[in-house]
Short mmCIF file of C-alpha atoms in Angstrom, two decimals:
data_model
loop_
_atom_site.label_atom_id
_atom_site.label_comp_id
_atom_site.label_asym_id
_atom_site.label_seq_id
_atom_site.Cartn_x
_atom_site.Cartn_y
_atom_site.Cartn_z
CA UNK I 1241 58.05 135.68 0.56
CA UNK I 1242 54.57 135.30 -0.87
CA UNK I 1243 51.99 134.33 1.53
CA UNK I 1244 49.56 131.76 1.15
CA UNK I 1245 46.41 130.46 2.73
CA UNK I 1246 47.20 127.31 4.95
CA UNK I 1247 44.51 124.87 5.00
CA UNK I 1248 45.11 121.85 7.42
CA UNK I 1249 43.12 118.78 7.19
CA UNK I 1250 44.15 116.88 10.23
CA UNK I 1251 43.95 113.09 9.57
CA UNK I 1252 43.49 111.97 13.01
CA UNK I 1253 40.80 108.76 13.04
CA UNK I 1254 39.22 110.83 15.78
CA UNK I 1255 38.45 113.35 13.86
CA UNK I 1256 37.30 111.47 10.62
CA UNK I 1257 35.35 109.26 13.06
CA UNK I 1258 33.07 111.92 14.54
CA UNK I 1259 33.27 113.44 10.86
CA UNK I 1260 31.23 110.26 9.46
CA UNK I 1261 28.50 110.60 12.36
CA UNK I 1262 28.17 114.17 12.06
CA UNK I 1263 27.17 113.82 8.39
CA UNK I 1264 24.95 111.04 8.77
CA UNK I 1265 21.72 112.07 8.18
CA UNK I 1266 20.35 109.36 10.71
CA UNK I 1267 22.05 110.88 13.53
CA UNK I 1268 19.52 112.73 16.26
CA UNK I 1269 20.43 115.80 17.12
CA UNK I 1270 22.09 114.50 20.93
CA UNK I 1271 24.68 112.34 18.62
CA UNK I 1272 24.90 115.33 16.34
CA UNK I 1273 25.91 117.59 19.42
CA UNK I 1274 28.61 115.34 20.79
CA UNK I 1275 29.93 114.72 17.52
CA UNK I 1276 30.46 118.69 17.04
CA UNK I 1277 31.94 118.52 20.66
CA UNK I 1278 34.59 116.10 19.65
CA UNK I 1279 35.46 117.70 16.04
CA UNK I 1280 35.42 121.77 18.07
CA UNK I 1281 37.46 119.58 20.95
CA UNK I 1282 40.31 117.85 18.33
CA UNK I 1283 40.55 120.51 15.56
CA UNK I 1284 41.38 123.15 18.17
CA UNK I 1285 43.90 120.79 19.74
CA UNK I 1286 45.40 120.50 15.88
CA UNK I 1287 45.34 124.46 15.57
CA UNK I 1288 46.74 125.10 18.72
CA UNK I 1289 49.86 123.25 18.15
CA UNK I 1290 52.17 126.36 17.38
CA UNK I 1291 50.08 129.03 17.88
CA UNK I 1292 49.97 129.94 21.84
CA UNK I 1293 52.70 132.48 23.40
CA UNK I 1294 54.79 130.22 26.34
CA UNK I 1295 57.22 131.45 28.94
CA UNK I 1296 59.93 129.39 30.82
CA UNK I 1297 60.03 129.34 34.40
CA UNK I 1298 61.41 126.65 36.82
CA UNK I 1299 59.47 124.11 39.15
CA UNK I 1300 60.42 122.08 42.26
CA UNK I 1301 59.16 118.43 41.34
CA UNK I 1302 59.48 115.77 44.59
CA UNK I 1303 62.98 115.02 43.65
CA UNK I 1304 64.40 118.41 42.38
CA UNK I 1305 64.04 121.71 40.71
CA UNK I 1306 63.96 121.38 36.64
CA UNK I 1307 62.53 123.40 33.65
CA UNK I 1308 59.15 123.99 33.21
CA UNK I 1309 57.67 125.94 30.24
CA UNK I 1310 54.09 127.72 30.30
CA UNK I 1311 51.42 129.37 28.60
CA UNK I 1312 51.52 132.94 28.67
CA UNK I 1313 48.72 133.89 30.61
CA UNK I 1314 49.11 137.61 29.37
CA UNK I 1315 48.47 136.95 25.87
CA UNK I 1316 45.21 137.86 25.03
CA UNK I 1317 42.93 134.84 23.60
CA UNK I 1318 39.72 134.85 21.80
CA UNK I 1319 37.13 133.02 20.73
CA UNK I 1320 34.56 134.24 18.22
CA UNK I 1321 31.83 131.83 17.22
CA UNK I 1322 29.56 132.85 14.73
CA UNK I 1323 25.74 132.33 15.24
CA UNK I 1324 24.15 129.84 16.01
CA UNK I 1325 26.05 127.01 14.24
CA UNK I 1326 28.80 128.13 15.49
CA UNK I 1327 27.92 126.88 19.77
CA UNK I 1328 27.67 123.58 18.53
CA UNK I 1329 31.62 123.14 18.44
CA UNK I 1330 31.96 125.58 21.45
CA UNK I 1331 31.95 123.11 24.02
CA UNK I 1332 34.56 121.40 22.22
CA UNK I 1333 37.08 124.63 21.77
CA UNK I 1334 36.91 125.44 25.33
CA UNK I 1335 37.76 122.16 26.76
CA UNK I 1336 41.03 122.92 24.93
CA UNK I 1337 41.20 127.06 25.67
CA UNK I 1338 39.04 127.40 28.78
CA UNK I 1339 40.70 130.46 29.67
CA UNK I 1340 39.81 133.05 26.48
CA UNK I 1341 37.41 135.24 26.39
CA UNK I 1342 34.36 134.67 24.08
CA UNK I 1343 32.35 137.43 21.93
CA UNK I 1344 29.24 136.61 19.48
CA UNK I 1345 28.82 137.52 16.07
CA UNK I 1346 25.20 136.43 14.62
CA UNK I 1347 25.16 136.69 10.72
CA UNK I 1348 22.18 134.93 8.50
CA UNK I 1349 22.41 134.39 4.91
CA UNK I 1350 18.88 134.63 2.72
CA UNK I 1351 18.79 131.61 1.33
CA UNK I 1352 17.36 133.28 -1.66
CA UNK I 1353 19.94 135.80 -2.80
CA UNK I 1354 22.96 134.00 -0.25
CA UNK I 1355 23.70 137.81 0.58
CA UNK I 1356 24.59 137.47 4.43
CA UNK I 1357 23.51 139.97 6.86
CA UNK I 1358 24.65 140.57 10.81
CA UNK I 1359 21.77 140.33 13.14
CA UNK I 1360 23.71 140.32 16.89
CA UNK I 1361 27.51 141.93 17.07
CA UNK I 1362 28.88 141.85 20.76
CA UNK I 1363 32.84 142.32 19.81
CA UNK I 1364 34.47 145.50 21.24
CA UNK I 1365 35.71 148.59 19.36
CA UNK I 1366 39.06 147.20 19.03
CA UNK I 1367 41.46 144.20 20.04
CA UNK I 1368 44.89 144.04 21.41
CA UNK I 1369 46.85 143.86 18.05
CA UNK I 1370 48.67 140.58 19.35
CA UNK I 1371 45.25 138.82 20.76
CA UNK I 1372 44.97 135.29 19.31
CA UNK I 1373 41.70 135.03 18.31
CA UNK I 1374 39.46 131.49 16.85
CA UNK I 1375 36.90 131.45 14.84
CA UNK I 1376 33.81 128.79 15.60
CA UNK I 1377 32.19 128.14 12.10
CA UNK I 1378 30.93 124.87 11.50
CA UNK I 1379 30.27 125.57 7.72
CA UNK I 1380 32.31 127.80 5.01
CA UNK I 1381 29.92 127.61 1.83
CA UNK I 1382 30.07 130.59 -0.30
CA UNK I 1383 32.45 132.37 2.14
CA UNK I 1384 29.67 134.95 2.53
CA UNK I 1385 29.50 134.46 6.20
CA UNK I 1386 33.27 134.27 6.72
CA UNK I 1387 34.54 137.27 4.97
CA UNK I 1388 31.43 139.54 6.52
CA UNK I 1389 33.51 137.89 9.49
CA UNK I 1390 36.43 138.63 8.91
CA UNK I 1391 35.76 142.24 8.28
CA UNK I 1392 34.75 142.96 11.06
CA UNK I 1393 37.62 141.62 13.17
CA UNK I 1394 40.33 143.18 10.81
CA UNK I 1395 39.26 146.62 11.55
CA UNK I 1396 39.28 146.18 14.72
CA UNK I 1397 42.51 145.45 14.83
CA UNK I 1398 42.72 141.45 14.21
CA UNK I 1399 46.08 140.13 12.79
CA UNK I 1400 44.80 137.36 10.46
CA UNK I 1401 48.36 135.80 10.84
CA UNK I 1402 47.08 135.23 14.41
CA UNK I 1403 43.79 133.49 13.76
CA UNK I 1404 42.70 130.30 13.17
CA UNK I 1405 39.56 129.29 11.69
CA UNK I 1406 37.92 126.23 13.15
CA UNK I 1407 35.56 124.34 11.03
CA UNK I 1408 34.13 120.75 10.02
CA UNK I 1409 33.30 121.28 6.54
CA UNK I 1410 34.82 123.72 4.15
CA UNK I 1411 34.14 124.39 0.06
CA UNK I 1412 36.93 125.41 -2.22
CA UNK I 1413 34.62 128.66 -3.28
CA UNK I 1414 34.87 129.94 0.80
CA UNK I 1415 38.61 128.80 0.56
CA UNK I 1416 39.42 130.33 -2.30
CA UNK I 1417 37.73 133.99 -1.23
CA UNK I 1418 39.55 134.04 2.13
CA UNK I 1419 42.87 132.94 0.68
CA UNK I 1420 42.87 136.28 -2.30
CA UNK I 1421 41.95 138.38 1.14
CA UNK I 1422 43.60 137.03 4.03
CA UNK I 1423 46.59 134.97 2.91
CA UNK I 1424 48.66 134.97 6.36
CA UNK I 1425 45.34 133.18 7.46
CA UNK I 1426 45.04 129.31 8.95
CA UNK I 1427 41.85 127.84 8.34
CA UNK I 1428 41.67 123.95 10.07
CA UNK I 1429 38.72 121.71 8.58
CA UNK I 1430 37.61 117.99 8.99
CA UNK I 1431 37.38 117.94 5.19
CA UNK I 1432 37.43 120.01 1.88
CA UNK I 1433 34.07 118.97 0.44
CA UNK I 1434 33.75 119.05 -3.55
CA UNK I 1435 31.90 122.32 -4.20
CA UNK I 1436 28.34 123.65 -3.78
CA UNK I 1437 24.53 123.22 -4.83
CA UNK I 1438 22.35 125.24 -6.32
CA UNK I 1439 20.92 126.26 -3.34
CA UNK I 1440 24.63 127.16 -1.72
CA UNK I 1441 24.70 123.73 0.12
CA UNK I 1442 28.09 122.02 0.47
CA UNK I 1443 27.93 118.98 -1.13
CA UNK I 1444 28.16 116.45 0.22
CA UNK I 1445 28.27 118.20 3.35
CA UNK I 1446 26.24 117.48 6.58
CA UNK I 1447 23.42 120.00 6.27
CA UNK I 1448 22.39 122.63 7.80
CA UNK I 1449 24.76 122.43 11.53
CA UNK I 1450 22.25 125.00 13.06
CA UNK I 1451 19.32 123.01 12.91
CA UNK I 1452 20.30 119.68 13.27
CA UNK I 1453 22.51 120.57 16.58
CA UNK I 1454 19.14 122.30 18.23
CA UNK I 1455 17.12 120.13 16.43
CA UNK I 1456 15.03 122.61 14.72
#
């Protein structure tokens, strides 16, 4: 069987609510913030779904003993957001996963030549080849960013089938790059905006998420 990039567009009213603030350009940055908290908070919930390992076990309720099934908490979890946009949904992700570990992977992109670079890489030499591992990235333009991502994780071991991608805005030209390299990958988004500008904006977007969640 031929495998193909899954991109989910939950259509929860939560999600498209907080969606509409976010890319108001009136909002201040504070409303900004919590609207990145609620979209990390419900997109994760929506990835999450299938995705964690669970074992069965039994419990004593007041009344009797029944079935009881949990997560595994041997299976290695991740979170990876990618710098800086990517802390504005943090808060969000680990409401839902508060038990994963978290490594940080700065990349900037000249805005010039949209050639992305790495500035700050604290992930380890390698992963557990079963770790489940999310990816915080509020934006996927170009796809620079995300494939200089991705990358990195693979060869350390990363199983893209394992991943999920969590973002709140996503172009078909990032799409379409991740899904001819990683096409076992799951990429969740609050929308699939209509392409980019000259400058390598989405449009219509919500600008740039890195300065209008630290209000810079």
């Amino acid at each position: 069987m031929t495998l193909q990039l899954r991109v989910y567009v939950p259509p929860h009213p939560l999600i498209k609510h907080w969606l509409a603030i976010a890319r108001d350009v009136s909002t201040p940055p504070a409303l900004f913030r919590s609207a990145m908290t609620e979209l990390g908070r419900w997109l994760t919930y929506e990835a999450t779904r299938d995705w964690f390992t669970t074992v069965e076990a039994t419990v004593q309720t007041p009344l009797c003993e029944c079935p009881a099934t949990y997560i595994n908490p041997e299976a290695p979890m991740v979170v990876i957001p990618i710098l800086r946009a990517g802390l504005a949904l943090m808060e969000g992700i680990q409401s839902v996963v508060p038990l994963t570990s978290v490594y940080h992977l700065g990349m900037v992109r000249d805005e010039e030549t949209l050639q992305v670079s790495c500035y700050l890489n604290k992930l380890p030499d390698g992963f557990d080849p079963q770790t489940r591992l999310i990816v915080s990235e509020p934006m996927l333009a170009t796809g620079g960013t995300i494939m200089a991502t991705m990358a990195e994780l693979t060869k350390r071991g990363i199983d893209p089938g394992l991943m999920r991608i969590i973002s709140v805005v996503a172009a078909p030209q990032a799409l379409q790059s991740l899904s001819q390299e990683y096409p076992s990958l799951q990429v969740y988004t609050a929308i699939i905006d209509q392409g980019l500008d000259e400058r390598g904006f989405i449009v219509p977007g919500l600008g740039d998420a890195g300065d209008r969640t630290f209000g810079t």
